[in-house]
Amino acid sequence: MKKIIIAFSFTMFGVAAMGQETYDNAQLASKDLNGTARYVGMGGAMEALGADISTMSSNPAGIGLFRRSMISGSFGFNSQSDAADIGKRKTKASFDHAGFVHTMRSGRNSYVNFGVSYTKSRNFNQILTATGRLNGASQNKLSSMKNYNDLYRLEKRNGELTSQWGTNNNPDLPYNQVDYLYSNALLNDKNSQLVGMNSNGYNGGNYLGDASGVLDASGNLRAAYYNADGYDFFRGTSGYIGEYNFNISGNSRNRFYWGLTFGLYDVNYSHASEYTERLVNNAQNPIGSVTIADERTISGTGFDIKAGVIFRPIEDSPFRVGLYVHTPTWYDLKTENRTTLVSKLADGCGNGNKSTSGRYDYKFYTPWRFGGSLGYTVGKHLALGATYEYADYSYSDIRVNEGGVYDYWGNYYEESSRDQAMKGNIKNVLKGVSTVKVGAEYKPMPNLAVRLGYNYVSPMYNKNGYKDGTLNSYSTYYSSSTDYTNWNATNRVTAGAGYTYKKFSIDLAYQYSRTTGEFFPFMSYSDLDAVNGDQNKYDSGYDNFCDGQKVSNKHHQLILTLGYRF
């Protein structure tokens, strides 16, 4: 039997519980630069300077620097400059922030403060398009070769080809929803590659019900697939993660500040994508196209705890040091999808259109986050800030909800277990991320401020990472797409201005964010088969390589904050 060798291969892991795929979850783990216009205008480098409501979600001790109560709200517009012109709006209004801080004097130079805030910590609005050549590779060939190499087996049930269920009453987990669509709508017709008869002599074409591919007319095992010469991809994503923070903080003699924040998260994510391959026959002549249209939503809630301190190491100096830590965000999530294969092929090719859907619950835990910050003020005219933050996303965790149990008193406890295979994939795909933020505020007049800021966020993804469709994981089994993008570093440039009048303030900020990446429609692999027993030679006929395509995500944000101190 042949052995499948994945390009940039990593270790395969054992059977695991249900979860969600690495690339789908990674976008839930990171945060955007968002909040008040003052915070954004300074690049978010205020974790040591404090006295801004947005620090409630980064360094909670920043709220301890408030000496007067305050309420504020922020709204603005987001625009994607590199989005394809496909009739969808590139610019959308957004409500980004609202917050309130109440101060209470606890001594001559000490305060205890309480705060609540809302921040849109993640904005998912994006349009991603890619076009590339495949040179004979194809998505359906990936499905076929997985079957041919015993990664999943098929059987007929209720008139459909579906994954075989073993003695442990579990399906072959590498068999995903895309494999199901191709198995039933394309790969078992009479015109796919290597037509022949099955073991029962049925001469109607390929039949994928055998454990290891199909039998041709000579009785040899073969894979059934169509080649493709190119593809077009589109995905529009929308939604947000709303972060609700509840803070208690304090000020001890204007030298030591502390804070604790409890955060709640509300996840609302959706996407609609279309992946179209232009198929060819054995003579490389076009025979039409096949499109996989996928709609998916992810929703749920989560919570975390954030703690921090700010202190002035030199009593007579305005120099400040801030330190903070965030626990993982513990998410409880639900995902649903509706996926359809639309066939526009020549007569006799394919078996028409086919749809499938899925729904399941799971848990996802982000990694710990650690940060340090420096702040310095020059009189009442200049403020300088710098922040470094680190989170290792390879330590994200994914778990399945397995129901629960009731104790003697009727209390219900939910049980979950780790998806070991997908956890291993997370380790291979994701890595530690460093975030550097610097910012400055200058006041040419007491009531007027101008601000500048910059962010650098190192890549979350390993360059050789990929969406592994061969894992023995329920995350693979419920997957409805094969594409992935390895995004590079993010650079943000910000600017802003603010004006105060008596107890009122108005602030405006602009942010430009740019990220590039490499898009792949599916994983690549080489199917090694010794030629005449020579292990140094192999038949490359079943290779299925696809090249990456350069993509980018360029966003502009304009945000306005209105505030009132009392």
PDB file of C-alpha atoms in Angstrom, residues 21-33 121-124 240-242 265-269 302 327-331 363-369 390-398 430-433 459-461:
ATOM      1  CA  GLU A  21      -9.829  23.558  12.948  1.00  0.00           C
ATOM      2  CA  THR A  22      -6.655  25.547  13.799  1.00  0.00           C
ATOM      3  CA  TYR A  23      -6.990  28.286  11.179  1.00  0.00           C
ATOM      4  CA  ASP A  24     -10.653  28.903  12.001  1.00  0.00           C
ATOM      5  CA  ASN A  25      -9.873  29.360  15.690  1.00  0.00           C
ATOM      6  CA  ALA A  26      -6.666  31.379  15.332  1.00  0.00           C
ATOM      7  CA  GLN A  27      -8.615  34.432  14.203  1.00  0.00           C
ATOM      8  CA  LEU A  28     -10.515  34.355  17.521  1.00  0.00           C
ATOM      9  CA  ALA A  29      -7.329  34.429  19.606  1.00  0.00           C
ATOM     10  CA  SER A  30      -5.851  37.774  18.558  1.00  0.00           C
ATOM     11  CA  LYS A  31      -7.074  41.323  19.214  1.00  0.00           C
ATOM     12  CA  ASP A  32      -7.213  44.483  17.121  1.00  0.00           C
ATOM     13  CA  LEU A  33      -5.960  47.894  18.210  1.00  0.00           C
ATOM     14  CA  SER A 121     -11.765  43.785  20.393  1.00  0.00           C
ATOM     15  CA  ARG A 122     -11.978  42.038  17.003  1.00  0.00           C
ATOM     16  CA  ASN A 123     -13.520  43.212  13.738  1.00  0.00           C
ATOM     17  CA  PHE A 124     -13.875  40.374  11.219  1.00  0.00           C
ATOM     18  CA  TYR A 240     -16.967  40.930  15.740  1.00  0.00           C
ATOM     19  CA  ILE A 241     -15.878  39.966  19.231  1.00  0.00           C
ATOM     20  CA  GLY A 242     -17.371  42.259  21.847  1.00  0.00           C
ATOM     21  CA  TYR A 265     -16.611  38.101  25.447  1.00  0.00           C
ATOM     22  CA  ASP A 266     -19.358  37.783  22.855  1.00  0.00           C
ATOM     23  CA  VAL A 267     -18.341  36.056  19.584  1.00  0.00           C
ATOM     24  CA  ASN A 268     -20.255  36.679  16.353  1.00  0.00           C
ATOM     25  CA  TYR A 269     -18.433  35.455  13.246  1.00  0.00           C
ATOM     26  CA  GLY A 302     -15.915  33.561  26.844  1.00  0.00           C
ATOM     27  CA  THR A 327      -5.279  34.633  31.740  1.00  0.00           C
ATOM     28  CA  PRO A 328      -6.424  32.590  28.742  1.00  0.00           C
ATOM     29  CA  THR A 329      -9.807  33.533  27.353  1.00  0.00           C
ATOM     30  CA  TRP A 330     -11.978  30.478  27.942  1.00  0.00           C
ATOM     31  CA  TYR A 331     -14.435  30.285  25.028  1.00  0.00           C
ATOM     32  CA  LYS A 363     -14.328  24.894  23.640  1.00  0.00           C
ATOM     33  CA  PHE A 364     -11.327  26.999  22.677  1.00  0.00           C
ATOM     34  CA  TYR A 365      -8.808  28.489  25.092  1.00  0.00           C
ATOM     35  CA  THR A 366      -6.380  31.244  24.081  1.00  0.00           C
ATOM     36  CA  PRO A 367      -2.861  31.411  25.591  1.00  0.00           C
ATOM     37  CA  TRP A 368      -1.656  33.498  28.529  1.00  0.00           C
ATOM     38  CA  ARG A 369      -0.609  37.043  27.649  1.00  0.00           C
ATOM     39  CA  TYR A 390       3.972  38.468  24.300  1.00  0.00           C
ATOM     40  CA  ALA A 391       1.566  35.567  23.766  1.00  0.00           C
ATOM     41  CA  ASP A 392       2.504  32.087  22.531  1.00  0.00           C
ATOM     42  CA  TYR A 393      -0.423  30.942  20.389  1.00  0.00           C
ATOM     43  CA  SER A 394       0.996  27.443  20.028  1.00  0.00           C
ATOM     44  CA  TYR A 395      -0.295  26.937  23.581  1.00  0.00           C
ATOM     45  CA  SER A 396      -3.900  27.527  22.539  1.00  0.00           C
ATOM     46  CA  ASP A 397      -6.122  24.616  23.476  1.00  0.00           C
ATOM     47  CA  ILE A 398      -9.142  23.041  21.798  1.00  0.00           C
ATOM     48  CA  LEU A 430       1.002  28.720  15.379  1.00  0.00           C
ATOM     49  CA  LYS A 431       3.840  30.330  17.319  1.00  0.00           C
ATOM     50  CA  GLY A 432       4.704  33.034  19.832  1.00  0.00           C
ATOM     51  CA  VAL A 433       3.789  36.610  18.910  1.00  0.00           C
ATOM     52  CA  PRO A 459       3.550  36.690  12.622  1.00  0.00           C
ATOM     53  CA  MET A 460       1.275  34.214  14.379  1.00  0.00           C
ATOM     54  CA  TYR A 461       1.688  31.535  11.687  1.00  0.00           C
TER      55      TYR A 461
END
